[in-house]
mmCIF file of C-alpha atoms and ligand atoms in Angstrom:
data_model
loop_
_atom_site.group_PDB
_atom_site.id
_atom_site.type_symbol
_atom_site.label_atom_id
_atom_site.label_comp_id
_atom_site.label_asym_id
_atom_site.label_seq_id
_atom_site.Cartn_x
_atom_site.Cartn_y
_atom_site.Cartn_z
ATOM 1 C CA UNK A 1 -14.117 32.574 -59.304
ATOM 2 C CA UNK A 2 -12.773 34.472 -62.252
ATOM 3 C CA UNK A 3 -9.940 33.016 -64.064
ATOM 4 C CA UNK A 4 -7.039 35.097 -64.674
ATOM 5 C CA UNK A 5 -3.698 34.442 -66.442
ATOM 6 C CA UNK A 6 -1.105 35.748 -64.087
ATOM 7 C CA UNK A 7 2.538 36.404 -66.011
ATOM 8 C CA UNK A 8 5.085 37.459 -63.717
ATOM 9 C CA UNK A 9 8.484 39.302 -65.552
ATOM 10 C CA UNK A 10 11.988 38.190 -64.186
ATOM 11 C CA UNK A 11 14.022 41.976 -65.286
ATOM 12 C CA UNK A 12 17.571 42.029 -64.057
ATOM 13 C CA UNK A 13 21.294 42.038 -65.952
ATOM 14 C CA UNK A 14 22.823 39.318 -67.705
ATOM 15 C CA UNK A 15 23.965 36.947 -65.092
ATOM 16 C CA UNK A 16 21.864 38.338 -62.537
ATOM 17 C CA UNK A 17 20.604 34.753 -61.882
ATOM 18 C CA UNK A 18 17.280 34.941 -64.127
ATOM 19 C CA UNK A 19 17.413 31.909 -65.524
ATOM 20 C CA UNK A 20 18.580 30.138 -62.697
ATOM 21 C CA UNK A 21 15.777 31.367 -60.769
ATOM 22 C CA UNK A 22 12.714 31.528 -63.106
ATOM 23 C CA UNK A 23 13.461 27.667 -63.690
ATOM 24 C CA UNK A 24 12.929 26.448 -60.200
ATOM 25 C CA UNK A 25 10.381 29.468 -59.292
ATOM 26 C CA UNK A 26 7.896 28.498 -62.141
ATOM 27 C CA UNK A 27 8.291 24.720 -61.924
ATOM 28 C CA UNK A 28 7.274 25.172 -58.118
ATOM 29 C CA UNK A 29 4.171 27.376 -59.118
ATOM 30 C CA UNK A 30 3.232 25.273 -62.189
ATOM 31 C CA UNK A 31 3.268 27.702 -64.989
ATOM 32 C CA UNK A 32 6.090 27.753 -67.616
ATOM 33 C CA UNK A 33 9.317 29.337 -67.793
ATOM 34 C CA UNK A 34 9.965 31.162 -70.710
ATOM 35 C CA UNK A 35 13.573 32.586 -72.075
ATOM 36 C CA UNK A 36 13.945 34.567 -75.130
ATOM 37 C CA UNK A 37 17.040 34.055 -74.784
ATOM 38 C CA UNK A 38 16.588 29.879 -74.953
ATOM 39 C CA UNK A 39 14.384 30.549 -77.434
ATOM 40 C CA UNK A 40 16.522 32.043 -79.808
ATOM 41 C CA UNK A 41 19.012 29.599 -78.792
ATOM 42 C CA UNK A 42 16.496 27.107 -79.975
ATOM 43 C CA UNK A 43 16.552 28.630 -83.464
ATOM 44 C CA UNK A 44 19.596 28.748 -83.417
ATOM 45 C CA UNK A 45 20.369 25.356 -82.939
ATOM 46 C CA UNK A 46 17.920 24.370 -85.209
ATOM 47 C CA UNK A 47 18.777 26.846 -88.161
ATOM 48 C CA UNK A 48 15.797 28.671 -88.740
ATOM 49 C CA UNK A 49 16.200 31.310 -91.057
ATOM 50 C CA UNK A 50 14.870 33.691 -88.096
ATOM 51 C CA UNK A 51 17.778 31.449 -85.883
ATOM 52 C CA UNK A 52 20.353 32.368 -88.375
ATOM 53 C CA UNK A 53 19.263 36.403 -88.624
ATOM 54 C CA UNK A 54 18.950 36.563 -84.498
ATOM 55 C CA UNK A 55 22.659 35.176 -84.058
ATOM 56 C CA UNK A 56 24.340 37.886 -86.159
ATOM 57 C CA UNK A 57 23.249 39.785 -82.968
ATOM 58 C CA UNK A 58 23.441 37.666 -80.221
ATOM 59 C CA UNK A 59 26.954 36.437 -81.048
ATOM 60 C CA UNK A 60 28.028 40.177 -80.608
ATOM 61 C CA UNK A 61 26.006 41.441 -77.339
ATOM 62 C CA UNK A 62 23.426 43.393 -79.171
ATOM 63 C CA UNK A 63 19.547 43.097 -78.678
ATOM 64 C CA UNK A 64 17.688 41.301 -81.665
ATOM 65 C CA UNK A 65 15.377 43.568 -83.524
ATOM 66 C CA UNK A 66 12.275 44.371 -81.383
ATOM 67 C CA UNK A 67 9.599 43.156 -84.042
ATOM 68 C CA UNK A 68 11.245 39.866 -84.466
ATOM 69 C CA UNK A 69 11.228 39.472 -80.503
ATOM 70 C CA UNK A 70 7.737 40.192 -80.191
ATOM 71 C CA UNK A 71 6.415 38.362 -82.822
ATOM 72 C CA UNK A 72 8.146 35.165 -81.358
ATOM 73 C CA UNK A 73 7.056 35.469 -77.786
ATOM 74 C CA UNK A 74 3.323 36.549 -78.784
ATOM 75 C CA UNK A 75 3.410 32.789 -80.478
ATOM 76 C CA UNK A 76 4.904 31.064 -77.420
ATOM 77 C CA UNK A 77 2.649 32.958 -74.911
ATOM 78 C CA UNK A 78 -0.176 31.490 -76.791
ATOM 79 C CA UNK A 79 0.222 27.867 -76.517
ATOM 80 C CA UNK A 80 -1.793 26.200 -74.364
ATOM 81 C CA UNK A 81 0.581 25.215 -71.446
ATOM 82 C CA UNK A 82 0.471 29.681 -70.608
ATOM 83 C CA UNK A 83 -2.956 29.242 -69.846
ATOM 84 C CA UNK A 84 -2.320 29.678 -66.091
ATOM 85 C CA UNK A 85 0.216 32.141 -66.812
ATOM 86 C CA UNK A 86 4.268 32.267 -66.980
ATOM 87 C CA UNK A 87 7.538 33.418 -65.816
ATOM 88 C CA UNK A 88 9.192 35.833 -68.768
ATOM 89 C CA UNK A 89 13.095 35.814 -67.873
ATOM 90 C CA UNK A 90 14.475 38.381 -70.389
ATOM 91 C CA UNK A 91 11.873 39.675 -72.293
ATOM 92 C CA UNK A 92 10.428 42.731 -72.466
ATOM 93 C CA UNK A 93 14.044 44.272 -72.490
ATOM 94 C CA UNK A 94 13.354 47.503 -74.123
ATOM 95 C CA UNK A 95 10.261 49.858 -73.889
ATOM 96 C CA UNK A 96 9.042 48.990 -76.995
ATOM 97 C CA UNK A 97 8.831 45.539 -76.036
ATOM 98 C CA UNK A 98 7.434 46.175 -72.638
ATOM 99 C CA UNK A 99 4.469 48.358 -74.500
ATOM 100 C CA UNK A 100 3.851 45.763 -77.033
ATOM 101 C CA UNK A 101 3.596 43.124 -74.346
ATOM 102 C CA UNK A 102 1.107 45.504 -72.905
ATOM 103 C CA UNK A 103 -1.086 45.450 -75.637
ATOM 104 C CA UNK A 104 -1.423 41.486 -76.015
ATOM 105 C CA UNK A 105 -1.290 41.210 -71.754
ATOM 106 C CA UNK A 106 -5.097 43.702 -72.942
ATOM 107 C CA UNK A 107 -6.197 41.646 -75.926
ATOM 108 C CA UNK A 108 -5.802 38.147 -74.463
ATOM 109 C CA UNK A 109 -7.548 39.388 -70.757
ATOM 110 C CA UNK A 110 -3.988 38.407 -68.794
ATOM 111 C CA UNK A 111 -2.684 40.124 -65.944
ATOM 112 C CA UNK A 112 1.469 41.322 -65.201
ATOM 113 C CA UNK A 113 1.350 40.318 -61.619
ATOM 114 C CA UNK A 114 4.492 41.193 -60.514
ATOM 115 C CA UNK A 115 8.244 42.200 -61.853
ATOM 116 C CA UNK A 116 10.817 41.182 -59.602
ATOM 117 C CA UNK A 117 14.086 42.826 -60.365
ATOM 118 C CA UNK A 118 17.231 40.990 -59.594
ATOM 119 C CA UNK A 119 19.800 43.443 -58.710
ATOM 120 C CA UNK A 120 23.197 41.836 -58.928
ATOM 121 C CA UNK A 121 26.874 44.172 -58.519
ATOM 122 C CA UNK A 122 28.424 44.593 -62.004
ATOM 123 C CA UNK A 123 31.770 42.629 -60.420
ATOM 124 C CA UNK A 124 29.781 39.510 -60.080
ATOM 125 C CA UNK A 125 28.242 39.238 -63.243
ATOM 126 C CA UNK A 126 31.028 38.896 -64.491
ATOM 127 C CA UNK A 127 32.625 36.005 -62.608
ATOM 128 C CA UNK A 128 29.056 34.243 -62.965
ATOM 129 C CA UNK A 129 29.367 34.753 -66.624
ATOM 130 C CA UNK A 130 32.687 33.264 -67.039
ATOM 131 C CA UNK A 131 32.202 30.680 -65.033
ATOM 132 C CA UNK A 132 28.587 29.591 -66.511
ATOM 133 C CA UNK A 133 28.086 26.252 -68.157
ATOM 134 C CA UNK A 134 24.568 25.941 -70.206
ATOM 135 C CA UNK A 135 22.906 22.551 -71.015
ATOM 136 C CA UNK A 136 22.740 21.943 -74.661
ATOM 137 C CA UNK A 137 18.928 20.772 -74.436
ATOM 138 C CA UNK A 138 16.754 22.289 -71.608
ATOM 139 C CA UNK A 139 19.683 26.014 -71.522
ATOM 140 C CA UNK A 140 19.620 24.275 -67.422
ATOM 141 C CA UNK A 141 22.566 26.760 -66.223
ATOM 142 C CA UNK A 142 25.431 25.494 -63.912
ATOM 143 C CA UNK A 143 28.312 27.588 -62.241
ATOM 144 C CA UNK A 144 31.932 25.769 -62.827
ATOM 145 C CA UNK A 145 32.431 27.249 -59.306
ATOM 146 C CA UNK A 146 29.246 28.254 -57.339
ATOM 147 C CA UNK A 147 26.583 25.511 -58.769
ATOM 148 C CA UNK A 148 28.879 22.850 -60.463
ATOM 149 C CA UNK A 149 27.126 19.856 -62.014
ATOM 150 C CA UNK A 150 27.537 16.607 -60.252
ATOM 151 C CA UNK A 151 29.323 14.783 -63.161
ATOM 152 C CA UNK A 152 31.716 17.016 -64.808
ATOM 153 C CA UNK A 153 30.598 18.247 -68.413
ATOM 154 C CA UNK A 154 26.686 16.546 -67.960
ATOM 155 C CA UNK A 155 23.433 18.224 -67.178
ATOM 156 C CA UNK A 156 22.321 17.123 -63.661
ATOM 157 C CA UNK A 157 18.767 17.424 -65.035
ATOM 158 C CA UNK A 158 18.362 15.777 -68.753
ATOM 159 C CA UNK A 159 22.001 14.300 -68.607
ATOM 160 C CA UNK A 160 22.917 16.060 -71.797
ATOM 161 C CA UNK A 161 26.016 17.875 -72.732
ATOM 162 C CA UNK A 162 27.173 21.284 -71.067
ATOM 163 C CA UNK A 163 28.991 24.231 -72.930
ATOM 164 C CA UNK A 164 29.847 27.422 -72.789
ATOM 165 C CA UNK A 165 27.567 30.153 -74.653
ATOM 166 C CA UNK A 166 29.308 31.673 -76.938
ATOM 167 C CA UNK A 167 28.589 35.170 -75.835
ATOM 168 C CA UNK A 168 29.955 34.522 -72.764
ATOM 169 C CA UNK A 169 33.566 35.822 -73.780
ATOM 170 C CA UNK A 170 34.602 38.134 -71.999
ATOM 171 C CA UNK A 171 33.938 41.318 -74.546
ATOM 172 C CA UNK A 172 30.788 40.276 -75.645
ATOM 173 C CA UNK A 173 29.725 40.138 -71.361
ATOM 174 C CA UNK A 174 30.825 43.572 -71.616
ATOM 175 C CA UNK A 175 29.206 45.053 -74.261
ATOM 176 C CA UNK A 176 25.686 42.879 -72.942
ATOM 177 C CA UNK A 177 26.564 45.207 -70.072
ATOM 178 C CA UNK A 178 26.551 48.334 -71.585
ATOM 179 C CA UNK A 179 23.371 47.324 -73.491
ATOM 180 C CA UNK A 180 21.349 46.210 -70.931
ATOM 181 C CA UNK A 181 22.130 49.469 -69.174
ATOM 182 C CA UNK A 182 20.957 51.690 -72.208
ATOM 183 C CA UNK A 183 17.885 49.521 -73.590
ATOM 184 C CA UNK A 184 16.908 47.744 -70.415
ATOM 185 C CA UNK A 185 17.298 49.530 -67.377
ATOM 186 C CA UNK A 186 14.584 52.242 -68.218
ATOM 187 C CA UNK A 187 12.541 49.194 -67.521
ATOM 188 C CA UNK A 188 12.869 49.882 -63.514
ATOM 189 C CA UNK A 189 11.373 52.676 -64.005
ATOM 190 C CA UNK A 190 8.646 51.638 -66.431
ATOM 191 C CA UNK A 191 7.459 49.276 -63.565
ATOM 192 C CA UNK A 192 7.716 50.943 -60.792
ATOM 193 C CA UNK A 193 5.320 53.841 -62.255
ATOM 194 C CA UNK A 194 2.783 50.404 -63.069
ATOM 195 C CA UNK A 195 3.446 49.486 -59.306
ATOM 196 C CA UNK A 196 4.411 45.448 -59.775
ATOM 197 C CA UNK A 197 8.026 46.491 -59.393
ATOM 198 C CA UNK A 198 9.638 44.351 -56.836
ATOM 199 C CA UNK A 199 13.406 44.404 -55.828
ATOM 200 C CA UNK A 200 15.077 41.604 -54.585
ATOM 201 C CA UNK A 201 18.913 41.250 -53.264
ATOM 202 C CA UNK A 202 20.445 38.742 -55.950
ATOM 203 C CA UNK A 203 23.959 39.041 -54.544
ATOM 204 C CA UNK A 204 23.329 36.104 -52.270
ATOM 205 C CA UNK A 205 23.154 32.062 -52.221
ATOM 206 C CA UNK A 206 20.593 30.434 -54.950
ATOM 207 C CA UNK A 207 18.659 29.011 -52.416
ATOM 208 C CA UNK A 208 17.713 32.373 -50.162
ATOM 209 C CA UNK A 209 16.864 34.118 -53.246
ATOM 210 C CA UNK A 210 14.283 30.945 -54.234
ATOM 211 C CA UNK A 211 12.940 31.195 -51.242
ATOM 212 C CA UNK A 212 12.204 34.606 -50.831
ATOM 213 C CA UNK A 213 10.820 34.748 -54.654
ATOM 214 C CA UNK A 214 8.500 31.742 -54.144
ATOM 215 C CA UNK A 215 7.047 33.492 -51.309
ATOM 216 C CA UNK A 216 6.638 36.808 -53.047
ATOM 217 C CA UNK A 217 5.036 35.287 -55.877
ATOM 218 C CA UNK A 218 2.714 33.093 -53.916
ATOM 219 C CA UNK A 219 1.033 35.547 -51.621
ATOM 220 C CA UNK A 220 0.378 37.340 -54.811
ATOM 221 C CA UNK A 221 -1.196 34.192 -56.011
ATOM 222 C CA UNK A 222 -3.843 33.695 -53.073
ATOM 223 C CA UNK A 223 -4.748 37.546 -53.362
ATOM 224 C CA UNK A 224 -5.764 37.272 -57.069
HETATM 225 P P1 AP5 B 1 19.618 35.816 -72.542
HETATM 226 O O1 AP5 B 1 19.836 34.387 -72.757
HETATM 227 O O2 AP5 B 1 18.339 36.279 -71.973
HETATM 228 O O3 AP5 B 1 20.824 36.391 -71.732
HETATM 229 P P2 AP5 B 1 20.890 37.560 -70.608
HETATM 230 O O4 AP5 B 1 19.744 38.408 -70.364
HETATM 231 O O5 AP5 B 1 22.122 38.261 -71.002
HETATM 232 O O6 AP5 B 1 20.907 36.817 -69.304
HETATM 233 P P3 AP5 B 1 21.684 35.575 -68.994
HETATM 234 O O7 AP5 B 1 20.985 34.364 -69.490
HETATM 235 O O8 AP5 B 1 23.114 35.758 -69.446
HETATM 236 O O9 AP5 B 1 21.728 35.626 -67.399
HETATM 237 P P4 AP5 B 1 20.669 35.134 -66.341
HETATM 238 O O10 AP5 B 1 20.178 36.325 -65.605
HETATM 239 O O11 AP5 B 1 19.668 34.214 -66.925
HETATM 240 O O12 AP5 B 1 21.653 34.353 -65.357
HETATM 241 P P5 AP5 B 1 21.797 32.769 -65.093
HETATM 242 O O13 AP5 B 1 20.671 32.287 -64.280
HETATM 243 O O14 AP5 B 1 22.156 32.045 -66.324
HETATM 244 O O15 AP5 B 1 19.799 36.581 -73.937
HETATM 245 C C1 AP5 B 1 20.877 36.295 -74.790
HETATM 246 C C2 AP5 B 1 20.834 37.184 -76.003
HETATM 247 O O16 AP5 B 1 19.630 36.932 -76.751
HETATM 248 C C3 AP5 B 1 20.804 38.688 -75.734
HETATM 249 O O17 AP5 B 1 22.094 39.233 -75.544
HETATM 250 C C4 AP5 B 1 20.126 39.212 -76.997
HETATM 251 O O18 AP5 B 1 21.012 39.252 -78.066
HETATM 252 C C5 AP5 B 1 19.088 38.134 -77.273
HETATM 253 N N1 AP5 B 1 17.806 38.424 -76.608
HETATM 254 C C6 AP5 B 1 17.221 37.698 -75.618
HETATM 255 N N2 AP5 B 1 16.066 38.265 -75.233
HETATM 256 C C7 AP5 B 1 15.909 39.362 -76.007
HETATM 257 C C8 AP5 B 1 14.916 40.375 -76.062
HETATM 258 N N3 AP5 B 1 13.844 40.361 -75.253
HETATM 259 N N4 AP5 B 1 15.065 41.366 -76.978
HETATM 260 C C9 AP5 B 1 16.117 41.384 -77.829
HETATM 261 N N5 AP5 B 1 17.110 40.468 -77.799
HETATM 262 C C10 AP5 B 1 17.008 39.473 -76.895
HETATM 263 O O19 AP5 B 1 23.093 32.802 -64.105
HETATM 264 C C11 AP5 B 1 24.362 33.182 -64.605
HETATM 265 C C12 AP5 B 1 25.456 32.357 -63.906
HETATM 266 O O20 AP5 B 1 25.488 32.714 -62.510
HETATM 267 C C13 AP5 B 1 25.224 30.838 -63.932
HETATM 268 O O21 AP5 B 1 26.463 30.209 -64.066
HETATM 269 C C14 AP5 B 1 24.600 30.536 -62.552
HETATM 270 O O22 AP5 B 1 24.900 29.223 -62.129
HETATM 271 C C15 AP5 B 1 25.260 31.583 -61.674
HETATM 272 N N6 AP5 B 1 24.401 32.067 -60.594
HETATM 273 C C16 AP5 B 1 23.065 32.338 -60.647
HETATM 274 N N7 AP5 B 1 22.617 32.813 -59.463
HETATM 275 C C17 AP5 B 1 23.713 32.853 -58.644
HETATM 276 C C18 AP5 B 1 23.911 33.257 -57.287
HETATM 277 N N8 AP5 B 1 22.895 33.706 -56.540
HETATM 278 N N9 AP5 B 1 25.152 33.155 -56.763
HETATM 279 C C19 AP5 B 1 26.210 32.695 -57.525
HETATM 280 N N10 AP5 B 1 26.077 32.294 -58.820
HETATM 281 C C20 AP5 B 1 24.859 32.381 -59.362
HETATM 282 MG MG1 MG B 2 19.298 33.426 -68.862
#
């Protein structure tokens, strides 16, 4: 049977659940999850001079400079734990980045399987965002409200500690908004044309959403 390297694209707002999701979704399929957005926050932590450049736009809701992006998720994609595939949760996020990824889906013989979109009300990204707690070490993401840890403060996963991201304040959530909507939403579009669009209702419990991505993404599996 042929081999092919599926990647399957989480696209959807900030808070839309992306993270939340891809975790679970690609730990039930096998294949790695991979965040820019950890990434970076990886850097950061570490102080990399890339780490340091990337927050000065981070810490203010803007996207980090396309090139930069790229460059550092062509390097992940090619380790050897992708060679089944992944789950991207937030990248591409602009059309440059979604042409780019194009080009080395073509020069490394992978496949975009599928792009479910995780449409989410603007009124409850917000209250997820304020209410989000991220895990120091893994970025595992708890709600203080609707998916509180079971010790206060601790990761129920890798027990470390949890915080709150720092662009989580409420101005920054807005302006993230208003980006996503100019850089990232042509994206819908993008995908559809490419047919692997797939829309699913993220305004509901954690669980029903899981379950209805697992299932999407494993009948695509068996028909490969
Ligand atoms: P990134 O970390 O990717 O942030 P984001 O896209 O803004 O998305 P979030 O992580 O905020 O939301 P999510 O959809 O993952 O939601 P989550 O599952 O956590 O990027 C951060 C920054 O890095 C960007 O602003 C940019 O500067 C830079 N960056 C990253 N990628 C880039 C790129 N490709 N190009 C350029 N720059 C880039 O859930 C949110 C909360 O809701 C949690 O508390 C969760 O518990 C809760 N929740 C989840 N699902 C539900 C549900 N169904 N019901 C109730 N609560 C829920
Ligand atoms: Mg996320």
């Amino acid at each position: 049977m042929k081999h092919v390297r599926d990647f399957y694209v989480f696209l959807g707002p900030p808070g839309a659940g992306k993270g939340t999701q891809a975790k679970v979704v690609a730990h039930r399929l096998g294949i790695p999850q991979i965040s820019s957005g950890d990434l970076f926050r990886e850097n950061i932590k570490n102080q990399t001079e890339m780490g340091i450049q990337a927050n000065e736009y981070i810490k203010v809701g803007d996207l980090v400079p396309d090139d930069v992006t790229v460059a550092m998720v062509r390097e992940r994609i090619s380790r050897t734990d992708c060679m089944n595939g992944a789950i991207l949760d937030g990248f591409p996020r602009t059309p440059a980045q979604a042409k780019a990824f194009d080009g080395i889906l073509s020069e490394t013989g992978c496949k975009l399987n599928r792009v479910p979109y995780i449409k989410v009300p603007e009124e409850a990204l917000i209250e997820r965002l304020s209410g989000r707690l991220t895990c120091r070490d893994k970025g595992h993401v708890f709600h203080k409200s609707y998916n509180p840890p079971k010790e206060p403060g601790v990761c129920d996963f890798d027990g470390s500690e949890l915080y709150q991201r720092e662009d989580d304040r409420p101005e920054t959530v807005a302006r993230r908004i208003r980006v996503y909507i100019e850089r990232t939403q042509p994206l819908i579009e993008y995908y559809q044309d490419r047919d692997v669009l797939v829309e699913v209702d993220g305004d509901r419990d954690i669980e029903t959403i899981t379950a209805d991505l697992v299932k999407l993404l494993e009948v695509e599996e068996t028909n490969v």
